[in-house]
Tab-separated table of C-alpha atoms and ligand atoms in Angstrom:
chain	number	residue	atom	x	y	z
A	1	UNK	CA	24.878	6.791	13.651
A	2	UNK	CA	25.748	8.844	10.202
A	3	UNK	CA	24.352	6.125	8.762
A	4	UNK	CA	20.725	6.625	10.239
A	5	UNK	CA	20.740	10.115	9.954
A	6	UNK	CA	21.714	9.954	6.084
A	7	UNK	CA	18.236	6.857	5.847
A	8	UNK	CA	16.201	9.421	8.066
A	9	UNK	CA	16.834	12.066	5.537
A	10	UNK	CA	15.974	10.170	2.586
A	11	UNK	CA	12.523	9.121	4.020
A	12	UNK	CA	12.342	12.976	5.120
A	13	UNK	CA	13.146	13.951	1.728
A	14	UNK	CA	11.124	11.575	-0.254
A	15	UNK	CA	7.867	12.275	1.901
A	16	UNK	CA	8.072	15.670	1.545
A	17	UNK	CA	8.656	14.737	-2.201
A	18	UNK	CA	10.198	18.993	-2.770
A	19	UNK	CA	13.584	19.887	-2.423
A	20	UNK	CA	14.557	21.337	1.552
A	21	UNK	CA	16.584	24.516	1.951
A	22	UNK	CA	20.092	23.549	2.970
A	23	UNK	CA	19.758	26.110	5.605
A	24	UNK	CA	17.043	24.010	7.474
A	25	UNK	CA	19.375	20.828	7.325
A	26	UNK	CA	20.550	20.286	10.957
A	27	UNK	CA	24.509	20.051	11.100
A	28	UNK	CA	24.214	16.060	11.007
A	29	UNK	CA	21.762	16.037	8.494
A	30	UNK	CA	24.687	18.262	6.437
A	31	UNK	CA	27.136	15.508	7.214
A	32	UNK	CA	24.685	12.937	6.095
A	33	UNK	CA	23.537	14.532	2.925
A	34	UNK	CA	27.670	13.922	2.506
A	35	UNK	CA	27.420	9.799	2.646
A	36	UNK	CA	24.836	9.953	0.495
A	37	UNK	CA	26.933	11.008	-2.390
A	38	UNK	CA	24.893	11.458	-5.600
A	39	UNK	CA	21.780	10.330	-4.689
A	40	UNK	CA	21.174	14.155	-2.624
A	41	UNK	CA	21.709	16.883	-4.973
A	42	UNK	CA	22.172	20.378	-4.652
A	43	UNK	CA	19.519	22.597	-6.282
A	44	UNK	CA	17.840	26.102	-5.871
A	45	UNK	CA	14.809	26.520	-4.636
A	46	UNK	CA	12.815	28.854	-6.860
A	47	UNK	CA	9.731	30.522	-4.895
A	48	UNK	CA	8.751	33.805	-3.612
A	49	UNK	CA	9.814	32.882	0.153
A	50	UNK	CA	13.251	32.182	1.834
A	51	UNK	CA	14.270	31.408	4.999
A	52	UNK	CA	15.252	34.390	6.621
A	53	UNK	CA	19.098	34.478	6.837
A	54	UNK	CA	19.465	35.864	9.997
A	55	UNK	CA	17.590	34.247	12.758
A	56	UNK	CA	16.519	31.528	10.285
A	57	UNK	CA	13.385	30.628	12.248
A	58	UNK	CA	10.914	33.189	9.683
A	59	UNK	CA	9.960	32.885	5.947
A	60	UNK	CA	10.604	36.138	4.694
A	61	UNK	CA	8.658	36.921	1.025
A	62	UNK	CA	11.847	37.759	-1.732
A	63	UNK	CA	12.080	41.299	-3.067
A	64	UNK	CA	14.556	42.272	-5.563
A	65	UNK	CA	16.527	46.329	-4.317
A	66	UNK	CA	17.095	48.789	-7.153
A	67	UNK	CA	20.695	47.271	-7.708
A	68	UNK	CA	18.982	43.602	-8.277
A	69	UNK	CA	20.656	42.339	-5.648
A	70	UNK	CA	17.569	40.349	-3.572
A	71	UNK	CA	16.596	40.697	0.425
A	72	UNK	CA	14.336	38.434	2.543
A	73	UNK	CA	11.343	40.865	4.181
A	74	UNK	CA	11.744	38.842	7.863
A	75	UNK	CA	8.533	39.870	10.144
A	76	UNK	CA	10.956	39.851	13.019
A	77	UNK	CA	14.095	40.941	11.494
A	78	UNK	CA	13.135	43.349	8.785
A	79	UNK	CA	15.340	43.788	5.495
A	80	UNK	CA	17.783	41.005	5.401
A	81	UNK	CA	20.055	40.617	2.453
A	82	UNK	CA	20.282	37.363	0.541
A	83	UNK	CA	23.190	35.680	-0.666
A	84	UNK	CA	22.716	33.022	-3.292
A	85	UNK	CA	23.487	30.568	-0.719
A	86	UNK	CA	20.355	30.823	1.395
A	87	UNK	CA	18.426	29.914	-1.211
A	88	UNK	CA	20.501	26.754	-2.009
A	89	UNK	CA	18.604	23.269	-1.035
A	90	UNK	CA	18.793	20.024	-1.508
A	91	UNK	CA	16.752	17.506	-3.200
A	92	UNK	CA	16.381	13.202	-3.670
A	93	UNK	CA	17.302	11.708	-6.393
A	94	UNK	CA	14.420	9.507	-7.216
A	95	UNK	CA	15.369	7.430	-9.289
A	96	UNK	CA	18.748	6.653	-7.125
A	97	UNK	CA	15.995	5.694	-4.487
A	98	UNK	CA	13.874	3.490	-6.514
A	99	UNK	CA	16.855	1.343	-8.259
A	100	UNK	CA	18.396	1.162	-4.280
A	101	UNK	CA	14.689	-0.281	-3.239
A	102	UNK	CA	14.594	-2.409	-6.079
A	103	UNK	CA	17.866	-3.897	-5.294
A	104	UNK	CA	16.972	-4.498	-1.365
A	105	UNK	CA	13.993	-6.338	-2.429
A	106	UNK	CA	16.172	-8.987	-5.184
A	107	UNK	CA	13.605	-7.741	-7.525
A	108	UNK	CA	14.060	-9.123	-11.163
A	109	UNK	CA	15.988	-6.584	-13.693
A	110	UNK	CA	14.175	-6.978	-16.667
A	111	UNK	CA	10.628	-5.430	-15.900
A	112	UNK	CA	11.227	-1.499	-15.368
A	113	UNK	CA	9.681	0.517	-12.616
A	114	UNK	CA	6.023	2.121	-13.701
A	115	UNK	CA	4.920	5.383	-12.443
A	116	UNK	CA	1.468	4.555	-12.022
A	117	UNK	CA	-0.166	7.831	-10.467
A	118	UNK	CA	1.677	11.165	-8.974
A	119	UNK	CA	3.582	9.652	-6.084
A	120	UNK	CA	2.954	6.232	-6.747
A	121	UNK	CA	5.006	3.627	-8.452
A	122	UNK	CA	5.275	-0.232	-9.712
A	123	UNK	CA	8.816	-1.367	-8.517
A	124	UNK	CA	8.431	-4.532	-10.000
A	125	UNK	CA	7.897	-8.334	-8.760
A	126	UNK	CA	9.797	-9.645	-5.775
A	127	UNK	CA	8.831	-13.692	-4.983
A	128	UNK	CA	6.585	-12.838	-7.955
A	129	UNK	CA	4.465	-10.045	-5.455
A	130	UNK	CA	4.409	-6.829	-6.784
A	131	UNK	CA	5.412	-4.180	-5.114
A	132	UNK	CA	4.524	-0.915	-4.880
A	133	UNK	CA	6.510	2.875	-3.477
A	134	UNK	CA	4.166	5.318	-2.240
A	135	UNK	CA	5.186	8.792	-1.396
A	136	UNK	CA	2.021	8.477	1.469
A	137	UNK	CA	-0.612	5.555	2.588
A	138	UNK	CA	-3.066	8.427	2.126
A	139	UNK	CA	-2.501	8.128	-1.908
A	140	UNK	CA	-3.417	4.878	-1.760
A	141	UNK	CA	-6.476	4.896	0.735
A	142	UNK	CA	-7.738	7.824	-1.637
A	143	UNK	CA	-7.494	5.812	-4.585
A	144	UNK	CA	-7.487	1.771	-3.723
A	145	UNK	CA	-8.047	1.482	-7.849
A	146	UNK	CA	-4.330	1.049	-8.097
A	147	UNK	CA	-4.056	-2.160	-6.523
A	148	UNK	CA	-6.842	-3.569	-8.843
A	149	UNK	CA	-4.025	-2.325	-11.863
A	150	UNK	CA	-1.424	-4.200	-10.085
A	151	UNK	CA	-2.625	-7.404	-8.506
A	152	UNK	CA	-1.497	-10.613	-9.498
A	153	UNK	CA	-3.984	-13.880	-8.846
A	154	UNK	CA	-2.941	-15.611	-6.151
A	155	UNK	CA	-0.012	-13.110	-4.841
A	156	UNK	CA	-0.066	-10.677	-2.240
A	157	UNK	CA	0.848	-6.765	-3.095
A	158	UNK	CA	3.490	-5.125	-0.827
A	159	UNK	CA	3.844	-1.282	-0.046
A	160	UNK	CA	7.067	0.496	0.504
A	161	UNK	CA	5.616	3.911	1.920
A	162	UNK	CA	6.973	6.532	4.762
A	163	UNK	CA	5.136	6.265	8.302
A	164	UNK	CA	3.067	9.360	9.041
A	165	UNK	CA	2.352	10.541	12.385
A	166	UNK	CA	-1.266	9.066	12.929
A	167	UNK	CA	-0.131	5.794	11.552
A	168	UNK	CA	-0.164	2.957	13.524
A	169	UNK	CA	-0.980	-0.913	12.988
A	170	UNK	CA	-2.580	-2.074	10.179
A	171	UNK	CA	-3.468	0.330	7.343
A	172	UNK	CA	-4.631	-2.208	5.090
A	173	UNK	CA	-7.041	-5.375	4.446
A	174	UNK	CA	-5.667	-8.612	4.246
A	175	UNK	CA	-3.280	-9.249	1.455
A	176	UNK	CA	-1.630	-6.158	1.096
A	177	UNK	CA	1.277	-5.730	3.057
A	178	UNK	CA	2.746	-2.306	4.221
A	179	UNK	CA	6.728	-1.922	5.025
A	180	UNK	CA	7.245	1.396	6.813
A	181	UNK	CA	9.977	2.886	4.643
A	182	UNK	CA	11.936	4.322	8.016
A	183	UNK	CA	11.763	0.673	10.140
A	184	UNK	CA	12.237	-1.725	7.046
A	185	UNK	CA	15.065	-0.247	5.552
A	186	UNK	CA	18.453	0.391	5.933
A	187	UNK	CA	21.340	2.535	4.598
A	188	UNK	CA	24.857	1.704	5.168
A	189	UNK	CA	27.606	1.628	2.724
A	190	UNK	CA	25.971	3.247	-0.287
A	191	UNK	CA	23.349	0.606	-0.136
A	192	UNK	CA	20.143	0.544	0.959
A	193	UNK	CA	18.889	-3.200	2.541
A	194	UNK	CA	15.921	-4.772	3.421
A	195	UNK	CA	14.839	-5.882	6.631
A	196	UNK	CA	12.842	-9.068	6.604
A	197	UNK	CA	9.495	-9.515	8.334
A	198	UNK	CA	11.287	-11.800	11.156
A	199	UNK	CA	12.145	-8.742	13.292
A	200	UNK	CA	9.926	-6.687	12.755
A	201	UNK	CA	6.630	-8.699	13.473
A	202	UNK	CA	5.801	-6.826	16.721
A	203	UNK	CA	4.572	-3.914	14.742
A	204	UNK	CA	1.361	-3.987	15.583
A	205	UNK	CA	1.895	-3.885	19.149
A	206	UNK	CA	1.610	-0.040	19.933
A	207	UNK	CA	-1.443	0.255	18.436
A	208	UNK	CA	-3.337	-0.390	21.523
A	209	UNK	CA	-1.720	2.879	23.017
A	210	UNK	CA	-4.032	5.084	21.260
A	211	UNK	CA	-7.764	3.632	20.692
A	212	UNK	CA	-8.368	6.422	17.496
A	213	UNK	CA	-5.234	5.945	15.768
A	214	UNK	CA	-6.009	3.756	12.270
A	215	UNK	CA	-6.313	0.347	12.259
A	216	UNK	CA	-8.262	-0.894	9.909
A	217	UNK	CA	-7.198	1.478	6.916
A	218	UNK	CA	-8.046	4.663	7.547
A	219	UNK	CA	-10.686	3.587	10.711
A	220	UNK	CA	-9.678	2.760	13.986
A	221	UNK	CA	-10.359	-0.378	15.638
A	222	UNK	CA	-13.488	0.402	16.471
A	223	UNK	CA	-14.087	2.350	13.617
A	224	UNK	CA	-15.104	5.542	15.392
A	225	UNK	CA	-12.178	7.067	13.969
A	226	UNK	CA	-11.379	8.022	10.557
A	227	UNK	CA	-7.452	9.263	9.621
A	228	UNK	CA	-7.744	11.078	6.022
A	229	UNK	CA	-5.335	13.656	5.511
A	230	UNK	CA	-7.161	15.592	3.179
A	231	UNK	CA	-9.110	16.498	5.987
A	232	UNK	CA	-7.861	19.468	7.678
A	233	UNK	CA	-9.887	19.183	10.887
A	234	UNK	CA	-7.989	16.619	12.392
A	235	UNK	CA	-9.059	13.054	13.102
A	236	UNK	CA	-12.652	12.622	11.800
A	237	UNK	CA	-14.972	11.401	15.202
A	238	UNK	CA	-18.156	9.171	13.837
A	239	UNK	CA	-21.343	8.538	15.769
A	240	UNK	CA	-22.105	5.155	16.497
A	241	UNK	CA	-24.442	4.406	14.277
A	242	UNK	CA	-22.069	5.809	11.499
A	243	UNK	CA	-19.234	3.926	12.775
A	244	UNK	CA	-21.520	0.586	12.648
A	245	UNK	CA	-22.395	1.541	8.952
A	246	UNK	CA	-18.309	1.681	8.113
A	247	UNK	CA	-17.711	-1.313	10.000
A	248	UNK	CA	-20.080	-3.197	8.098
A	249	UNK	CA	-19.123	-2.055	5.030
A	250	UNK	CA	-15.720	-2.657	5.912
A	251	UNK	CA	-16.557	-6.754	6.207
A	252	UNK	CA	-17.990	-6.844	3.041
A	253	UNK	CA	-14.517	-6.123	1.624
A	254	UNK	CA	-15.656	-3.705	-1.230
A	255	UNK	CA	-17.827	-6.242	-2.237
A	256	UNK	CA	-21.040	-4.461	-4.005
A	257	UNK	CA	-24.023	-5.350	-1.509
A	258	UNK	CA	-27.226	-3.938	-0.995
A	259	UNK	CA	-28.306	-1.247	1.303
A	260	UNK	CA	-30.276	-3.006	3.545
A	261	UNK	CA	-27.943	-5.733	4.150
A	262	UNK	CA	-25.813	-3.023	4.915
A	263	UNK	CA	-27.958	-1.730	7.587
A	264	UNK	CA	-28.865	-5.073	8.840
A	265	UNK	CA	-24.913	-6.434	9.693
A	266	UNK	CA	-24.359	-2.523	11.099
A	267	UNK	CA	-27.402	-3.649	13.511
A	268	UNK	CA	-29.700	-0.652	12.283
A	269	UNK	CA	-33.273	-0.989	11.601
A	270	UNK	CA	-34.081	0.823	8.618
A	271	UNK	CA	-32.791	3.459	5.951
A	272	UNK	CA	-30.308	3.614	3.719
A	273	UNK	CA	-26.361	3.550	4.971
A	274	UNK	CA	-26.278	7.270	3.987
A	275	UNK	CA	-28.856	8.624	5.777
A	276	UNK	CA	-26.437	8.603	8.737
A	277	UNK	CA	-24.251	11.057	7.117
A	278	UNK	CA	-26.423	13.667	6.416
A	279	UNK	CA	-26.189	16.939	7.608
A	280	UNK	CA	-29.109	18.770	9.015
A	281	UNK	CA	-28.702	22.648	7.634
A	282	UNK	CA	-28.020	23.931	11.020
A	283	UNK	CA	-25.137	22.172	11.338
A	284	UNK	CA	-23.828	22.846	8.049
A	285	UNK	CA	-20.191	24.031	7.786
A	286	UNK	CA	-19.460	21.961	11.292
A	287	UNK	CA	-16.880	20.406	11.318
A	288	UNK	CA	-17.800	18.072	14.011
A	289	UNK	CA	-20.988	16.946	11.565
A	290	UNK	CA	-19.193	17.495	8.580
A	291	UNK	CA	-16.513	15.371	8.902
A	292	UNK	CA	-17.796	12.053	8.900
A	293	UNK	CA	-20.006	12.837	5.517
A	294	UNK	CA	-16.531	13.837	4.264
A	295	UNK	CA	-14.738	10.364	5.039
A	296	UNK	CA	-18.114	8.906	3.393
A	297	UNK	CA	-17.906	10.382	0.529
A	298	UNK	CA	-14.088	9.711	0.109
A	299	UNK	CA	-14.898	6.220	1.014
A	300	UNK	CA	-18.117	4.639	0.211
A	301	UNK	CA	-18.990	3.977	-3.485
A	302	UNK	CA	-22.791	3.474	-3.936
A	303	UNK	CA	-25.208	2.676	-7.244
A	304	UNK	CA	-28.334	4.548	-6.568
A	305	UNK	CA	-30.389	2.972	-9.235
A	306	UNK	CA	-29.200	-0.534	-7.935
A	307	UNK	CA	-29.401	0.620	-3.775
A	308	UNK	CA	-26.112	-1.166	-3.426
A	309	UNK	CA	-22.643	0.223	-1.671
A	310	UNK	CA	-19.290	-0.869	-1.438
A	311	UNK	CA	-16.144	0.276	0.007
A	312	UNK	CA	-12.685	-0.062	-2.362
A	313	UNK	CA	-10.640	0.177	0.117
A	314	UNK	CA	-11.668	-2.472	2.123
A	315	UNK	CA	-10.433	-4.761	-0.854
A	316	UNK	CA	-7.606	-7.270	0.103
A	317	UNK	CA	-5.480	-8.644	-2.366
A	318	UNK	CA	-7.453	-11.913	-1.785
A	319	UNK	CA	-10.395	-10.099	-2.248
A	320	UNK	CA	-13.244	-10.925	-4.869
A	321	UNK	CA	-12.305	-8.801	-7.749
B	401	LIG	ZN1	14.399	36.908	10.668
């Protein structure tokens, strides 16, 4: 049971990818943090807001009292000193993390790991796949480019990332392979292991349970759904006619076609695929309207002097590129 708690923490800790007060540890996430030896390391967390010490459910902003001693303003509590301890946290060590994954995979010593983009990295080649640690799918639906840097002819990609709470079956095309840090991994006696795809294949299974939940990369099954988390308005709701406009850009597999066979396979007469999105100025600032422009815009590529559109991250690894 330690065991799980200490692998839950590490995927808590490497998601959140900042160091977490020690004061917000629960007590068996303090006697985890312990089996995890060096690869959780104390450090101070250096910011204008602590958790306040006393009823330690407020963020109090830091002031520093006319003897320099410091005190947490708490909206509940008031003045609460603070002891050097309550601003104590812990942090991941990376690197400990990335040699432990490269390790559980049997992936070959000699070529180092690659930091390719902020929170994304090149382990290496497993079964001569390579295979990439995100610290979120979202990095990677933003910017699909990365697995164009990566790919190998012939060879899938696979992606180590942490599950996030919208995520559920596929996230993406054909050819790349996702392993949810949390369900394919494993730490037990200082070591972190692999689980294989054998018991684990009923993944997709729960994805039925909510119709809106992503499927398809960020889109649902039905694509009336967009997940993109740097949306703050929740899950994105498309019309139908939009959602037929991502669908068929979706089976072009970020293929470069032109607008109107676009329009054609989303079973729309006429236009071009972003006429759909606009929004009319009364309905500017709605999020309801503006939400779907949003997810085409972080989406859909287009060449206006050409007329054609494309979608990157509907690009499998077996894709045409
Ligand atoms: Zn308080």
């Amino acid at each position: 049971m330690a065991a799980h708690e200490a692998w839950s923490l590490v995927c808590r800790l490497f998601s959140g990818g900042s160091p977490v007060l020690r004061a917000a540890l629960s007590p068996a996430e303090v006697r985890a943090s312990a089996l995890l030896g060096a690869a959780i390391k104390p450090t101070v967390v250096n910011r204008s807001f602590a958790l306040c010490p006393y009823c330690q459910l407020r963020n109090g902003q830091i002031f520093v009292d006319d003897k320099g001693g410091q005190f947490c303003l708490c909206s509940d509590c008031g003045r609460i000193a603070l002891a050097p301890d309550d601003r104590a946290a812990v942090t991941l060590d990376e690197n400990w993390l990335r040699s432990r994954l490269r390790m559980a995979m049997d992936i070959e010593s000699r070529d180092g790991v690659t930091d390719l983009v902020d929170g994304v990295w090149r382990l290496g080649d497993a079964r001569r796949e390579p295979v990439l640690l995100s610290r979120s799918l979202a990095r990677l639906w933003a910017e699909p480019a990365i697995f164009e840097r990566v790919r190998v002819s012939g060879a899938g990609i696979r992606v180590i990332a942490p599950q996030s709470p919208q995520t559920r079956g596929v996230p993406f095309p054909l050819g790349i392979e996702w392993l949810p840090l949390e369900e394919r991994f494993t730490f037990y006696g200082g070591r972190i292991s692999y689980i294989s795809g054998a018991n684990a294949l009923n993944a997709e299974e729960p994805a039925a349970a909510d119709p809106s939940g992503p499927v398809n990369g960020p889109f649902s099954a039905d694509f009336g759904w967009v997940t993109l988390p740097g949306w703050s308005h929740g899950l994105i709701r498309c019309t139908d006619g939009q959602a037929a406009v991502f669908r068929s850009l979706w089976s072009f597999k970020a293929v470069e076609v032109d607008g109107e066979r676009v329009m054609k396979r989303a079973g729309l007469s006429s236009g071009k695929p972003n006429d759909l999105f606009k929004v009319k100025q009364r309905y500017k600032g709605d999020p309801d309207y503006e939400g779907p422009l949003y997810a085409y815009r972080a989406l859909v590529k287009s060449n206006r002097r050409e007329g054609t559109y494309w979608m990157p991250c509907a690009g499998g690894a077996s894709g045409s590129a």
